[in-house]
PDB file of C-alpha atoms in Angstrom:
ATOM      1  CA  SER A 125       8.492   2.463   5.202  1.00 40.00           C
ATOM      2  CA  SER A 126       9.247   3.450   1.636  1.00 40.00           C
ATOM      3  CA  ALA A 127      11.051   0.143   1.045  1.00 40.00           C
ATOM      4  CA  PHE A 128       7.963  -1.749   2.191  1.00 41.00           C
ATOM      5  CA  LYS A 129       5.845   0.471  -0.031  1.00 41.00           C
ATOM      6  CA  ARG A 130       7.988  -0.216  -3.107  1.00 37.00           C
ATOM      7  CA  LYS A 131       7.937  -3.928  -2.428  1.00 40.00           C
ATOM      8  CA  LEU A 132       4.211  -4.030  -1.801  1.00 49.00           C
ATOM      9  CA  ALA A 133       2.843  -1.736  -4.487  1.00 45.00           C
ATOM     10  CA  PRO A 134       3.766  -3.738  -7.603  1.00 41.00           C
ATOM     11  CA  SER A 135       1.797  -6.731  -6.335  1.00 46.00           C
ATOM     12  CA  PHE A 136      -1.498  -4.861  -5.920  1.00 48.00           C
ATOM     13  CA  PRO A 137      -2.822  -5.112  -9.498  1.00 38.00           C
ATOM     14  CA  VAL A 138      -2.182  -8.858  -9.695  1.00 49.00           C
ATOM     15  CA  MET A 139      -3.592  -9.936  -6.358  1.00 58.00           C
ATOM     16  CA  ARG A 140      -4.267 -13.659  -6.600  1.00 60.00           C
ATOM     17  CA  CYS A 141      -6.906 -15.576  -4.717  1.00 63.00           C
ATOM     18  CA  PHE A 142      -6.126 -17.752  -1.732  1.00 60.00           C
ATOM     19  CA  SER A 143      -6.317 -21.436  -2.591  1.00 56.00           C
ATOM     20  CA  PHE A 144      -8.009 -22.686   0.581  1.00 58.00           C
ATOM     21  CA  SER A 145     -11.736 -22.966   1.091  1.00 59.00           C
ATOM     22  CA  PHE A 146     -13.632 -21.141   3.804  1.00 63.00           C
ATOM     23  CA  ALA A 147     -13.859 -23.331   6.900  1.00 63.00           C
ATOM     24  CA  GLY A 148     -16.213 -21.285   9.091  1.00 72.00           C
ATOM     25  CA  PRO A 149     -20.010 -21.354   9.217  1.00 77.00           C
ATOM     26  CA  LYS A 150     -21.162 -20.720   5.668  1.00 81.00           C
ATOM     27  CA  ASN A 151     -24.761 -19.823   6.477  1.00 87.00           C
ATOM     28  CA  LEU A 152     -26.489 -18.112   9.371  1.00 91.00           C
ATOM     29  CA  ASP A 153     -28.590 -21.230   9.884  1.00 88.00           C
ATOM     30  CA  ASP A 154     -25.391 -23.103  10.792  1.00 87.00           C
ATOM     31  CA  ILE A 155     -25.206 -20.909  13.907  1.00 90.00           C
ATOM     32  CA  LEU A 156     -28.695 -19.620  14.612  1.00 87.00           C
ATOM     33  CA  LYS A 157     -31.750 -21.671  13.747  1.00 86.00           C
ATOM     34  CA  LYS A 158     -34.023 -19.258  11.924  1.00 85.00           C
ATOM     35  CA  GLU A 159     -37.239 -20.975  12.930  1.00 87.00           C
ATOM     36  CA  LEU A 160     -36.382 -20.270  16.571  1.00 87.00           C
ATOM     37  CA  VAL A 161     -35.950 -16.524  16.064  1.00 89.00           C
ATOM     38  CA  ALA A 162     -38.554 -15.740  13.408  1.00 87.00           C
ATOM     39  CA  ASP A 163     -40.863 -14.065  15.916  1.00 92.00           C
ATOM     40  CA  LYS A 164     -38.119 -12.439  18.010  1.00 94.00           C
ATOM     41  CA  SER A 165     -37.466  -8.707  18.144  1.00 95.00           C
ATOM     42  CA  SER A 166     -34.225  -7.110  16.976  1.00 95.00           C
ATOM     43  CA  THR A 167     -33.115  -6.667  20.584  1.00 95.00           C
ATOM     44  CA  GLU A 168     -33.847 -10.283  21.404  1.00 96.00           C
ATOM     45  CA  ILE A 169     -31.909 -11.537  18.378  1.00 96.00           C
ATOM     46  CA  SER A 170     -28.971  -9.268  19.256  1.00 96.00           C
ATOM     47  CA  ASP A 171     -28.955 -10.606  22.812  1.00 95.00           C
ATOM     48  CA  MET A 172     -29.067 -14.194  21.540  1.00 94.00           C
ATOM     49  CA  TRP A 173     -26.155 -13.484  19.172  1.00 95.00           C
ATOM     50  CA  TYR A 174     -24.053 -11.970  21.948  1.00 94.00           C
ATOM     51  CA  THR A 175     -24.888 -14.719  24.429  1.00 93.00           C
ATOM     52  CA  TYR A 176     -24.101 -17.468  21.946  1.00 92.00           C
ATOM     53  CA  HIS A 177     -20.608 -16.114  21.228  1.00 93.00           C
ATOM     54  CA  GLU A 178     -19.472 -14.464  24.450  1.00 91.00           C
ATOM     55  CA  ASN A 179     -18.275 -17.620  26.218  1.00 85.00           C
ATOM     56  CA  LYS A 180     -16.605 -19.207  23.195  1.00 88.00           C
ATOM     57  CA  GLU A 181     -12.836 -19.032  22.802  1.00 88.00           C
ATOM     58  CA  ASN A 182     -11.422 -17.389  19.674  1.00 90.00           C
ATOM     59  CA  VAL A 183     -14.910 -16.520  18.399  1.00 93.00           C
ATOM     60  CA  HIS A 184     -16.698 -13.167  18.414  1.00 94.00           C
ATOM     61  CA  GLY A 185     -20.172 -11.971  17.550  1.00 96.00           C
ATOM     62  CA  ILE A 186     -20.780  -8.436  16.322  1.00 97.00           C
ATOM     63  CA  VAL A 187     -24.078  -6.746  15.472  1.00 97.00           C
ATOM     64  CA  LEU A 188     -24.350  -4.041  12.831  1.00 97.00           C
ATOM     65  CA  ASP A 189     -27.247  -1.740  12.083  1.00 96.00           C
ATOM     66  CA  GLY A 190     -28.956  -3.349   9.109  1.00 95.00           C
ATOM     67  CA  LYS A 191     -29.504  -0.168   7.119  1.00 94.00           C
ATOM     68  CA  ALA A 192     -26.016   1.195   7.817  1.00 94.00           C
ATOM     69  CA  ALA A 193     -24.416  -2.116   6.808  1.00 96.00           C
ATOM     70  CA  GLU A 194     -26.353  -2.383   3.552  1.00 95.00           C
ATOM     71  CA  PRO A 195     -23.404  -1.426   1.260  1.00 96.00           C
ATOM     72  CA  LEU A 196     -20.938  -3.786   2.944  1.00 97.00           C
ATOM     73  CA  LEU A 197     -21.196  -6.935   0.839  1.00 97.00           C
ATOM     74  CA  SER A 198     -21.529  -5.167  -2.504  1.00 97.00           C
ATOM     75  CA  ARG A 199     -18.497  -3.012  -1.701  1.00 98.00           C
ATOM     76  CA  ALA A 200     -16.509  -6.075  -0.685  1.00 98.00           C
ATOM     77  CA  SER A 201     -17.493  -7.863  -3.881  1.00 97.00           C
ATOM     78  CA  SER A 202     -16.318  -4.902  -5.969  1.00 97.00           C
ATOM     79  CA  ASN A 203     -13.113  -4.397  -3.967  1.00 97.00           C
ATOM     80  CA  PRO A 204     -12.247  -7.768  -2.427  1.00 96.00           C
ATOM     81  CA  PHE A 205      -8.695  -7.122  -1.192  1.00 96.00           C
ATOM     82  CA  PHE A 206      -7.380  -4.977   1.637  1.00 97.00           C
ATOM     83  CA  VAL A 207      -4.730  -4.917   4.353  1.00 97.00           C
ATOM     84  CA  GLN A 208      -4.742  -4.386   8.103  1.00 97.00           C
ATOM     85  CA  PRO A 209      -1.758  -4.000  10.466  1.00 97.00           C
ATOM     86  CA  ILE A 210      -1.463  -5.545  13.910  1.00 96.00           C
ATOM     87  CA  PHE A 211       0.671  -3.423  16.219  1.00 96.00           C
ATOM     88  CA  ARG A 212       2.915  -4.680  18.988  1.00 93.00           C
ATOM     89  CA  GLU A 213       5.667  -3.189  21.135  1.00 89.00           C
ATOM     90  CA  ASN A 214       8.383  -3.904  18.583  1.00 86.00           C
ATOM     91  CA  GLY A 215       6.480  -2.663  15.539  1.00 92.00           C
ATOM     92  CA  TYR A 216       3.737  -4.210  13.442  1.00 95.00           C
ATOM     93  CA  PHE A 217       2.965  -6.908  10.910  1.00 95.00           C
ATOM     94  CA  MET A 218       0.422  -6.768   8.120  1.00 96.00           C
ATOM     95  CA  LEU A 219      -2.514  -8.995   7.265  1.00 96.00           C
ATOM     96  CA  VAL A 220      -4.060  -9.184   3.817  1.00 95.00           C
ATOM     97  CA  SER A 221      -7.776  -9.798   3.419  1.00 95.00           C
ATOM     98  CA  GLN A 222      -9.706 -11.370   0.572  1.00 94.00           C
ATOM     99  CA  PHE A 223     -13.482 -11.350   0.288  1.00 95.00           C
ATOM    100  CA  MET A 224     -15.056 -14.591  -0.899  1.00 93.00           C
ATOM    101  CA  GLU A 225     -18.621 -14.652  -2.176  1.00 91.00           C
ATOM    102  CA  PRO A 226     -21.182 -14.488  -0.862  1.00 92.00           C
ATOM    103  CA  SER A 227     -20.260 -13.144   2.576  1.00 94.00           C
ATOM    104  CA  HIS A 228     -16.866 -14.262   3.870  1.00 95.00           C
ATOM    105  CA  PHE A 229     -13.591 -12.454   4.562  1.00 96.00           C
ATOM    106  CA  ILE A 230     -10.346 -14.414   4.945  1.00 94.00           C
ATOM    107  CA  MET A 231      -7.157 -12.878   6.341  1.00 95.00           C
ATOM    108  CA  ALA A 232      -3.561 -14.138   6.194  1.00 94.00           C
ATOM    109  CA  TYR A 233      -0.036 -12.823   6.804  1.00 94.00           C
ATOM    110  CA  LEU A 234       0.835 -10.462   3.966  1.00 93.00           C
ATOM    111  CA  GLU A 235       4.430 -11.755   3.885  1.00 92.00           C
ATOM    112  CA  ASP A 236       3.187 -15.342   3.416  1.00 91.00           C
ATOM    113  CA  TYR A 237       0.837 -14.149   0.696  1.00 89.00           C
ATOM    114  CA  LYS A 238       3.600 -12.305  -1.139  1.00 88.00           C
ATOM    115  CA  MET A 239       5.780 -15.422  -1.122  1.00 89.00           C
ATOM    116  CA  ASP A 240       3.013 -17.713  -2.366  1.00 87.00           C
ATOM    117  CA  PRO A 241      -0.676 -16.719  -2.426  1.00 83.00           C
ATOM    118  CA  GLY A 242      -1.628 -20.341  -2.977  1.00 82.00           C
ATOM    119  CA  SER A 243      -0.134 -21.550   0.292  1.00 84.00           C
ATOM    120  CA  ALA A 244      -0.893 -18.606   2.604  1.00 87.00           C
ATOM    121  CA  GLN A 245      -2.854 -19.948   5.546  1.00 90.00           C
ATOM    122  CA  PRO A 246      -5.825 -18.116   7.110  1.00 92.00           C
ATOM    123  CA  LEU A 247      -5.208 -16.487  10.478  1.00 93.00           C
ATOM    124  CA  LEU A 248      -8.737 -15.249  10.982  1.00 95.00           C
ATOM    125  CA  THR A 249     -12.012 -15.178   9.103  1.00 95.00           C
ATOM    126  CA  PHE A 250     -15.264 -13.340   9.485  1.00 96.00           C
ATOM    127  CA  SER A 251     -18.652 -13.646   7.850  1.00 96.00           C
ATOM    128  CA  VAL A 252     -21.389 -11.073   7.344  1.00 97.00           C
ATOM    129  CA  PHE A 253     -24.953 -12.374   7.490  1.00 96.00           C
ATOM    130  CA  ASP A 254     -27.567  -9.935   6.203  1.00 95.00           C
ATOM    131  CA  ASP A 255     -30.531 -12.307   6.502  1.00 94.00           C
ATOM    132  CA  TYR A 256     -32.277  -9.921   8.907  1.00 95.00           C
ATOM    133  CA  ALA A 257     -30.999  -6.645   7.496  1.00 95.00           C
ATOM    134  CA  LYS A 258     -34.382  -5.608   6.134  1.00 93.00           C
ATOM    135  CA  GLY A 259     -36.869  -7.431   8.337  1.00 93.00           C
ATOM    136  CA  LYS A 260     -35.144  -6.779  11.678  1.00 95.00           C
ATOM    137  CA  ASP A 261     -32.663  -3.993  10.748  1.00 96.00           C
ATOM    138  CA  LEU A 262     -29.793  -6.230  11.918  1.00 96.00           C
ATOM    139  CA  THR A 263     -26.693  -7.537  10.189  1.00 97.00           C
ATOM    140  CA  LEU A 264     -24.850 -10.212  12.141  1.00 97.00           C
ATOM    141  CA  VAL A 265     -21.089 -10.777  11.969  1.00 97.00           C
ATOM    142  CA  ARG A 266     -19.240 -13.888  13.118  1.00 96.00           C
ATOM    143  CA  ALA A 267     -15.438 -13.728  13.526  1.00 95.00           C
ATOM    144  CA  ASP A 268     -13.172 -16.751  14.046  1.00 94.00           C
ATOM    145  CA  ILE A 269      -9.533 -16.351  15.139  1.00 94.00           C
ATOM    146  CA  LEU A 270      -7.821 -19.434  13.754  1.00 93.00           C
ATOM    147  CA  ASN A 271      -4.184 -18.920  14.729  1.00 89.00           C
ATOM    148  CA  ARG A 272      -2.853 -18.605  18.282  1.00 83.00           C
ATOM    149  CA  GLY A 273      -0.309 -16.080  17.037  1.00 88.00           C
ATOM    150  CA  ILE A 274      -3.148 -13.533  17.144  1.00 93.00           C
ATOM    151  CA  ASP A 275      -4.974 -13.030  20.409  1.00 91.00           C
ATOM    152  CA  ASP A 276      -8.685 -12.380  20.743  1.00 90.00           C
ATOM    153  CA  ALA A 277      -8.358  -8.650  21.369  1.00 91.00           C
ATOM    154  CA  GLU A 278      -6.102  -8.169  18.331  1.00 94.00           C
ATOM    155  CA  GLY A 279      -8.398 -10.195  16.106  1.00 94.00           C
ATOM    156  CA  LEU A 280     -11.463  -8.254  17.187  1.00 94.00           C
ATOM    157  CA  LYS A 281      -9.712  -4.921  16.541  1.00 95.00           C
ATOM    158  CA  VAL A 282      -8.763  -6.078  13.036  1.00 97.00           C
ATOM    159  CA  VAL A 283     -12.299  -7.202  12.196  1.00 97.00           C
ATOM    160  CA  LYS A 284     -13.853  -3.971  13.464  1.00 96.00           C
ATOM    161  CA  SER A 285     -11.330  -1.929  11.503  1.00 97.00           C
ATOM    162  CA  MET A 286     -12.123  -3.912   8.360  1.00 98.00           C
ATOM    163  CA  LEU A 287     -15.845  -3.301   8.861  1.00 98.00           C
ATOM    164  CA  ASP A 288     -15.221   0.403   9.374  1.00 97.00           C
ATOM    165  CA  HIS A 289     -13.156   0.616   6.182  1.00 97.00           C
ATOM    166  CA  TYR A 290     -15.891  -0.953   4.089  1.00 98.00           C
ATOM    167  CA  LEU A 291     -18.759   0.937   5.748  1.00 97.00           C
ATOM    168  CA  ASP A 292     -17.403   4.428   6.307  1.00 97.00           C
ATOM    169  CA  ASP A 293     -17.496   6.420   3.061  1.00 97.00           C
ATOM    170  CA  ASP A 294     -14.241   8.254   3.790  1.00 96.00           C
ATOM    171  CA  GLU A 295     -12.325   5.138   4.839  1.00 96.00           C
ATOM    172  CA  TYR A 296     -13.711   3.182   1.898  1.00 97.00           C
ATOM    173  CA  ILE A 297     -11.731   5.488  -0.392  1.00 95.00           C
ATOM    174  CA  SER A 298      -8.586   3.682   0.794  1.00 96.00           C
ATOM    175  CA  VAL A 299     -10.112   0.285  -0.003  1.00 97.00           C
ATOM    176  CA  LYS A 300     -10.995   1.407  -3.520  1.00 96.00           C
ATOM    177  CA  ALA A 301      -7.526   2.827  -4.052  1.00 95.00           C
ATOM    178  CA  PHE A 302      -5.884  -0.380  -2.856  1.00 96.00           C
ATOM    179  CA  ASN A 303      -7.871  -2.435  -5.375  1.00 96.00           C
ATOM    180  CA  ALA A 304      -8.253  -0.123  -8.368  1.00 94.00           C
ATOM    181  CA  LYS A 305      -5.376   2.377  -8.181  1.00 92.00           C
ATOM    182  CA  PRO A 306      -2.660   0.843  -5.991  1.00 89.00           C
ATOM    183  CA  GLU A 307      -0.177   3.521  -6.984  1.00 89.00           C
ATOM    184  CA  THR A 308      -2.311   6.041  -5.071  1.00 91.00           C
ATOM    185  CA  PHE A 309      -2.479   3.956  -1.897  1.00 93.00           C
ATOM    186  CA  ASP A 310      -0.112   5.523   0.644  1.00 93.00           C
ATOM    187  CA  ILE A 311       0.926   2.654   2.897  1.00 92.00           C
ATOM    188  CA  ASP A 312       2.903   4.902   5.251  1.00 93.00           C
ATOM    189  CA  ASP A 313      -0.043   7.215   5.859  1.00 94.00           C
ATOM    190  CA  PHE A 314      -2.394   4.267   6.247  1.00 96.00           C
ATOM    191  CA  VAL A 315      -0.192   2.562   8.848  1.00 95.00           C
ATOM    192  CA  SER A 316       0.205   5.832  10.753  1.00 95.00           C
ATOM    193  CA  GLN A 317      -3.560   6.354  10.896  1.00 94.00           C
ATOM    194  CA  GLN A 318      -4.168   2.775  11.959  1.00 95.00           C
ATOM    195  CA  ASN A 319      -1.522   3.027  14.664  1.00 94.00           C
ATOM    196  CA  SER A 320      -3.326   6.008  16.195  1.00 92.00           C
ATOM    197  CA  LYS A 321      -6.620   4.118  16.163  1.00 91.00           C
ATOM    198  CA  TRP A 322      -4.987   1.010  17.588  1.00 90.00           C
ATOM    199  CA  LYS A 323      -3.588   2.933  20.544  1.00 84.00           C
ATOM    200  CA  ASP A 324      -6.857   4.535  21.545  1.00 78.00           C
ATOM    201  CA  ASP A 325      -9.019   1.622  20.383  1.00 71.00           C
ATOM    202  CA  SER A 326     -11.134   3.965  18.267  1.00 44.00           C
ATOM    203  CA  THR A 327     -11.846   1.252  15.682  1.00 43.00           C
ATOM    204  CA  LYS A 328     -15.088   0.706  17.581  1.00 45.00           C
ATOM    205  CA  SER A 329     -17.475   2.824  15.566  1.00 42.00           C
ATOM    206  CA  SER A 330     -21.115   3.512  16.203  1.00 38.00           C
ATOM    207  CA  LYS A 331     -21.893   0.818  13.658  1.00 43.00           C
ATOM    208  CA  THR A 332     -20.369  -2.016  15.684  1.00 43.00           C
ATOM    209  CA  VAL A 333     -21.168  -3.431  19.075  1.00 42.00           C
ATOM    210  CA  ASP A 334     -18.688  -5.540  21.037  1.00 41.00           C
ATOM    211  CA  VAL A 335     -20.065  -8.741  22.556  1.00 38.00           C
ATOM    212  CA  GLU A 336     -18.477  -7.682  25.832  1.00 37.00           C
ATOM    213  CA  SER A 337     -20.509  -4.479  26.059  1.00 32.00           C
TER     214      SER A 337
END
């Protein structure tokens, strides 16, 4: 709504960092022992990544094409903040995301963030590991849903939408506007577009592969 837009927009230029540290796996080696996969093919590594995550609760593994995902981390470093709505029958609520070097995204309730960025608690996190982007043409993503207020399906949709917004050139325009020119970021239009995607689950782009597939 316009009221939400007026309330939100003034805070864009002074986005403050979350105060908590990243609690998920910080390196790929914390999840996948590199010496065990050094001689594996891209397909084999993808299968191992899926298999490792598919039976874990509140955790997801996603595989991106290494070449296609190449701009992701540099774009996130340049434009570290963004928002994503979660839609339910009675409306939606908004999450705010902050990128933390070198490869981690942390997401919290926007309303909590607006009240006090220092005390906003993470609801979900995801990390992008590009260790095999060049050698195997794979970029591996690990997502952790930390709060039971968000279910697995919702969390996965949010992560895929975030990846799409940083990877797709057209959608990345919104990310840049949010960070650099917040007055040009149309929250109403953004929410409307996201609602359409949410309903038909079209956040799954050709660049992402669900562990359930």
